[in-house]
């Protein structure tokens, strides 16, 4: 994404590990939890925002998009006004 060489094997290994974690989040959110720590937005959610932002801009974005509850959670937390201001200041390379 930033122009450096990519180690595809390492990406795939980390994607598999992340998929397991996102499956846990999917089950937790599907059980009726609005956020990771319950019904209120907390640091548990905020801590994930920069990572999920970059993930959703990558070829592995389906890790989020394929999990409906994780996707809905991401769409809600990333719609927060403070996050919109933050994202506007992140220098990203042009989309390919």
Short mmCIF file of N, CA and C in Angstrom, two decimals:
data_model
loop_
_atom_site.label_atom_id
_atom_site.label_comp_id
_atom_site.label_asym_id
_atom_site.label_seq_id
_atom_site.Cartn_x
_atom_site.Cartn_y
_atom_site.Cartn_z
N UNK A 1 0.83 -1.19 0.00
CA UNK A 1 0.00 0.00 0.00
C UNK A 1 0.87 1.26 0.00
N UNK A 2 2.01 1.18 0.67
CA UNK A 2 2.87 2.36 0.75
C UNK A 2 4.10 2.26 -0.14
N UNK A 3 4.09 1.26 -1.04
CA UNK A 3 5.16 1.16 -2.00
C UNK A 3 6.27 0.19 -1.65
N UNK A 4 6.28 -0.35 -0.46
CA UNK A 4 7.32 -1.30 -0.08
C UNK A 4 6.97 -2.69 -0.61
N UNK A 5 7.96 -3.55 -0.78
CA UNK A 5 7.67 -4.92 -1.23
C UNK A 5 6.79 -5.64 -0.20
N UNK A 6 5.94 -6.52 -0.70
CA UNK A 6 5.03 -7.27 0.16
C UNK A 6 5.45 -8.72 0.20
N UNK A 7 5.50 -9.28 1.39
CA UNK A 7 5.78 -10.70 1.57
C UNK A 7 4.42 -11.41 1.61
N UNK A 8 4.01 -11.97 0.49
CA UNK A 8 2.67 -12.57 0.37
C UNK A 8 2.44 -13.68 1.39
N UNK A 9 3.44 -14.47 1.67
CA UNK A 9 3.29 -15.56 2.65
C UNK A 9 3.00 -14.99 4.04
N UNK A 10 3.70 -13.93 4.39
CA UNK A 10 3.47 -13.29 5.70
C UNK A 10 2.09 -12.65 5.76
N UNK A 11 1.68 -12.02 4.67
CA UNK A 11 0.34 -11.42 4.61
C UNK A 11 -0.71 -12.50 4.81
N UNK A 12 -0.57 -13.61 4.11
CA UNK A 12 -1.55 -14.70 4.22
C UNK A 12 -1.59 -15.28 5.62
N UNK A 13 -0.42 -15.46 6.25
CA UNK A 13 -0.37 -15.99 7.62
C UNK A 13 -1.07 -15.04 8.58
N UNK A 14 -0.76 -13.76 8.47
CA UNK A 14 -1.39 -12.79 9.37
C UNK A 14 -2.88 -12.64 9.09
N UNK A 15 -3.28 -12.75 7.83
CA UNK A 15 -4.70 -12.68 7.49
C UNK A 15 -5.45 -13.85 8.11
N UNK A 16 -4.85 -15.03 8.10
CA UNK A 16 -5.49 -16.21 8.70
C UNK A 16 -5.64 -16.02 10.21
N UNK A 17 -4.61 -15.48 10.85
CA UNK A 17 -4.69 -15.21 12.29
C UNK A 17 -5.77 -14.17 12.59
N UNK A 18 -5.80 -13.12 11.78
CA UNK A 18 -6.80 -12.07 11.98
C UNK A 18 -8.21 -12.59 11.74
N UNK A 19 -8.37 -13.47 10.78
CA UNK A 19 -9.69 -14.04 10.50
C UNK A 19 -10.24 -14.75 11.73
N UNK A 20 -9.38 -15.47 12.44
CA UNK A 20 -9.81 -16.16 13.67
C UNK A 20 -10.30 -15.16 14.71
N UNK A 21 -9.57 -14.07 14.87
CA UNK A 21 -9.96 -13.03 15.84
C UNK A 21 -11.27 -12.36 15.41
N UNK A 22 -11.38 -12.05 14.13
CA UNK A 22 -12.61 -11.41 13.65
C UNK A 22 -13.81 -12.35 13.75
N UNK A 23 -13.59 -13.65 13.69
CA UNK A 23 -14.68 -14.61 13.92
C UNK A 23 -15.18 -14.51 15.37
N UNK A 24 -14.27 -14.31 16.30
CA UNK A 24 -14.66 -14.12 17.71
C UNK A 24 -15.45 -12.82 17.84
N UNK A 25 -14.98 -11.76 17.22
CA UNK A 25 -15.71 -10.48 17.25
C UNK A 25 -17.09 -10.64 16.62
N UNK A 26 -17.16 -11.35 15.50
CA UNK A 26 -18.44 -11.55 14.82
C UNK A 26 -19.43 -12.23 15.76
N UNK A 27 -19.00 -13.27 16.46
CA UNK A 27 -19.89 -13.98 17.39
C UNK A 27 -20.30 -13.07 18.54
N UNK A 28 -19.36 -12.30 19.07
CA UNK A 28 -19.64 -11.38 20.18
C UNK A 28 -20.66 -10.32 19.76
N UNK A 29 -20.46 -9.74 18.60
CA UNK A 29 -21.37 -8.70 18.12
C UNK A 29 -22.72 -9.30 17.72
N UNK A 30 -22.73 -10.50 17.18
CA UNK A 30 -23.97 -11.17 16.81
C UNK A 30 -24.81 -11.53 18.02
N UNK A 31 -24.17 -11.65 19.17
CA UNK A 31 -24.87 -11.99 20.41
C UNK A 31 -25.62 -10.80 21.00
N UNK A 32 -25.59 -9.67 20.30
CA UNK A 32 -26.35 -8.51 20.74
C UNK A 32 -25.52 -7.39 21.33
N UNK A 33 -24.22 -7.53 21.32
CA UNK A 33 -23.35 -6.47 21.81
C UNK A 33 -23.16 -5.44 20.71
N UNK A 34 -23.43 -4.18 21.02
CA UNK A 34 -23.29 -3.13 20.03
C UNK A 34 -21.82 -2.79 19.76
N UNK A 35 -21.01 -2.89 20.79
CA UNK A 35 -19.59 -2.56 20.70
C UNK A 35 -18.79 -3.70 21.33
N UNK A 36 -17.48 -3.63 21.25
CA UNK A 36 -16.65 -4.71 21.76
C UNK A 36 -16.76 -4.90 23.27
N UNK A 37 -16.97 -3.82 24.01
CA UNK A 37 -17.05 -3.93 25.46
C UNK A 37 -18.48 -3.76 25.97
N UNK A 38 -19.47 -3.94 25.12
CA UNK A 38 -20.86 -3.83 25.56
C UNK A 38 -21.65 -2.84 24.74
N UNK A 39 -22.42 -2.01 25.43
CA UNK A 39 -23.35 -1.11 24.75
C UNK A 39 -22.83 0.31 24.55
N UNK A 40 -21.61 0.57 24.97
CA UNK A 40 -21.05 1.92 24.83
C UNK A 40 -19.73 1.87 24.06
N UNK A 41 -19.50 2.88 23.24
CA UNK A 41 -18.23 3.03 22.53
C UNK A 41 -17.14 3.29 23.56
N UNK A 42 -16.08 2.50 23.52
CA UNK A 42 -15.00 2.64 24.49
C UNK A 42 -13.64 2.59 23.79
N UNK A 43 -12.60 2.66 24.58
CA UNK A 43 -11.25 2.55 24.05
C UNK A 43 -11.05 1.21 23.34
N UNK A 44 -11.77 0.18 23.74
CA UNK A 44 -11.67 -1.12 23.06
C UNK A 44 -12.02 -0.97 21.58
N UNK A 45 -13.02 -0.16 21.27
CA UNK A 45 -13.40 0.08 19.88
C UNK A 45 -12.41 1.05 19.21
N UNK A 46 -12.11 2.13 19.88
CA UNK A 46 -11.24 3.16 19.32
C UNK A 46 -9.87 2.59 18.95
N UNK A 47 -9.38 1.67 19.74
CA UNK A 47 -8.08 1.07 19.50
C UNK A 47 -8.00 0.36 18.14
N UNK A 48 -9.11 -0.10 17.63
CA UNK A 48 -9.14 -0.84 16.38
C UNK A 48 -9.28 0.05 15.14
N UNK A 49 -9.62 1.30 15.32
CA UNK A 49 -10.03 2.12 14.19
C UNK A 49 -8.93 2.32 13.14
N UNK A 50 -7.73 2.66 13.54
CA UNK A 50 -6.68 2.90 12.54
C UNK A 50 -6.32 1.61 11.81
N UNK A 51 -6.30 0.50 12.53
CA UNK A 51 -5.97 -0.78 11.90
C UNK A 51 -7.05 -1.21 10.91
N UNK A 52 -8.30 -1.09 11.33
CA UNK A 52 -9.40 -1.47 10.44
C UNK A 52 -9.49 -0.53 9.24
N UNK A 53 -9.20 0.71 9.45
CA UNK A 53 -9.20 1.65 8.33
C UNK A 53 -8.22 1.19 7.26
N UNK A 54 -7.00 0.90 7.66
CA UNK A 54 -5.99 0.47 6.68
C UNK A 54 -6.37 -0.88 6.09
N UNK A 55 -6.90 -1.78 6.90
CA UNK A 55 -7.31 -3.09 6.40
C UNK A 55 -8.39 -2.96 5.33
N UNK A 56 -9.35 -2.08 5.57
CA UNK A 56 -10.44 -1.92 4.60
C UNK A 56 -10.00 -1.23 3.31
N UNK A 57 -8.81 -0.68 3.30
CA UNK A 57 -8.24 -0.07 2.08
C UNK A 57 -7.30 -1.03 1.37
N UNK A 58 -7.17 -2.24 1.89
CA UNK A 58 -6.21 -3.20 1.36
C UNK A 58 -6.91 -4.32 0.58
N UNK A 59 -6.13 -5.15 -0.09
CA UNK A 59 -6.72 -6.30 -0.78
C UNK A 59 -7.38 -7.31 0.18
N UNK A 60 -7.14 -7.19 1.45
CA UNK A 60 -7.73 -8.10 2.44
C UNK A 60 -8.98 -7.50 3.10
N UNK A 61 -9.57 -6.50 2.48
CA UNK A 61 -10.76 -5.83 3.04
C UNK A 61 -11.91 -6.79 3.28
N UNK A 62 -11.94 -7.89 2.55
CA UNK A 62 -13.02 -8.86 2.72
C UNK A 62 -13.02 -9.49 4.11
N UNK A 63 -11.91 -9.42 4.81
CA UNK A 63 -11.88 -9.92 6.19
C UNK A 63 -12.93 -9.21 7.05
N UNK A 64 -13.19 -7.96 6.77
CA UNK A 64 -14.24 -7.21 7.46
C UNK A 64 -15.57 -7.36 6.73
N UNK A 65 -15.55 -7.14 5.43
CA UNK A 65 -16.80 -7.12 4.65
C UNK A 65 -17.56 -8.45 4.68
N UNK A 66 -16.86 -9.55 4.86
CA UNK A 66 -17.51 -10.86 4.85
C UNK A 66 -18.16 -11.23 6.18
N UNK A 67 -17.99 -10.41 7.17
CA UNK A 67 -18.57 -10.67 8.49
C UNK A 67 -19.60 -9.57 8.77
N UNK A 68 -20.89 -9.87 8.62
CA UNK A 68 -21.90 -8.81 8.66
C UNK A 68 -21.93 -8.00 9.96
N UNK A 69 -21.71 -8.62 11.09
CA UNK A 69 -21.76 -7.86 12.34
C UNK A 69 -20.49 -7.03 12.54
N UNK A 70 -19.35 -7.57 12.14
CA UNK A 70 -18.11 -6.80 12.20
C UNK A 70 -18.21 -5.63 11.23
N UNK A 71 -18.73 -5.88 10.04
CA UNK A 71 -18.89 -4.81 9.05
C UNK A 71 -19.80 -3.71 9.57
N UNK A 72 -20.94 -4.09 10.17
CA UNK A 72 -21.87 -3.08 10.71
C UNK A 72 -21.22 -2.30 11.85
N UNK A 73 -20.49 -2.99 12.69
CA UNK A 73 -19.78 -2.32 13.80
C UNK A 73 -18.76 -1.34 13.23
N UNK A 74 -17.97 -1.78 12.24
CA UNK A 74 -16.99 -0.89 11.63
C UNK A 74 -17.66 0.32 10.99
N UNK A 75 -18.75 0.10 10.27
CA UNK A 75 -19.44 1.22 9.63
C UNK A 75 -19.95 2.21 10.67
N UNK A 76 -20.42 1.71 11.79
CA UNK A 76 -20.90 2.63 12.83
C UNK A 76 -19.77 3.41 13.48
N UNK A 77 -18.71 2.71 13.89
CA UNK A 77 -17.64 3.44 14.60
C UNK A 77 -16.87 4.35 13.65
N UNK A 78 -16.77 3.97 12.38
CA UNK A 78 -16.02 4.82 11.45
C UNK A 78 -16.84 6.01 10.95
N UNK A 79 -18.12 6.05 11.28
CA UNK A 79 -18.97 7.18 10.91
C UNK A 79 -18.93 8.30 11.96
N UNK A 80 -18.21 8.09 13.02
CA UNK A 80 -18.13 9.10 14.08
C UNK A 80 -17.45 10.37 13.55
N UNK A 81 -17.97 11.56 13.86
CA UNK A 81 -17.40 12.80 13.34
C UNK A 81 -15.91 12.98 13.63
N UNK A 82 -15.47 12.62 14.81
CA UNK A 82 -14.05 12.76 15.14
C UNK A 82 -13.20 11.87 14.25
N UNK A 83 -13.72 10.71 13.90
CA UNK A 83 -12.97 9.82 13.02
C UNK A 83 -12.91 10.39 11.61
N UNK A 84 -14.00 10.97 11.15
CA UNK A 84 -14.01 11.59 9.81
C UNK A 84 -12.94 12.68 9.72
N UNK A 85 -12.77 13.46 10.78
CA UNK A 85 -11.73 14.49 10.79
C UNK A 85 -10.35 13.85 10.76
N UNK A 86 -10.18 12.78 11.51
CA UNK A 86 -8.89 12.09 11.55
C UNK A 86 -8.54 11.52 10.18
N UNK A 87 -9.49 10.83 9.57
CA UNK A 87 -9.26 10.21 8.26
C UNK A 87 -8.90 11.25 7.21
N UNK A 88 -9.52 12.41 7.30
CA UNK A 88 -9.24 13.47 6.32
C UNK A 88 -7.78 13.91 6.36
N UNK A 89 -7.10 13.67 7.47
CA UNK A 89 -5.71 14.11 7.60
C UNK A 89 -4.70 12.99 7.32
N UNK A 90 -5.18 11.80 6.99
CA UNK A 90 -4.26 10.68 6.74
C UNK A 90 -3.81 10.72 5.27
N UNK A 91 -2.51 10.87 5.05
CA UNK A 91 -2.03 10.91 3.67
C UNK A 91 -1.97 9.49 3.09
N UNK A 92 -2.83 9.20 2.16
CA UNK A 92 -2.84 7.89 1.53
C UNK A 92 -2.39 8.02 0.08
N UNK A 93 -1.74 6.97 -0.43
CA UNK A 93 -1.39 7.01 -1.84
C UNK A 93 -2.66 6.95 -2.69
N UNK A 94 -2.61 7.42 -3.91
CA UNK A 94 -3.80 7.36 -4.77
C UNK A 94 -4.23 5.91 -4.97
N UNK A 95 -5.53 5.71 -5.08
CA UNK A 95 -6.06 4.36 -5.34
C UNK A 95 -5.59 3.88 -6.69
N UNK A 96 -5.27 2.62 -6.76
CA UNK A 96 -4.77 2.05 -8.01
C UNK A 96 -5.91 1.43 -8.79
#
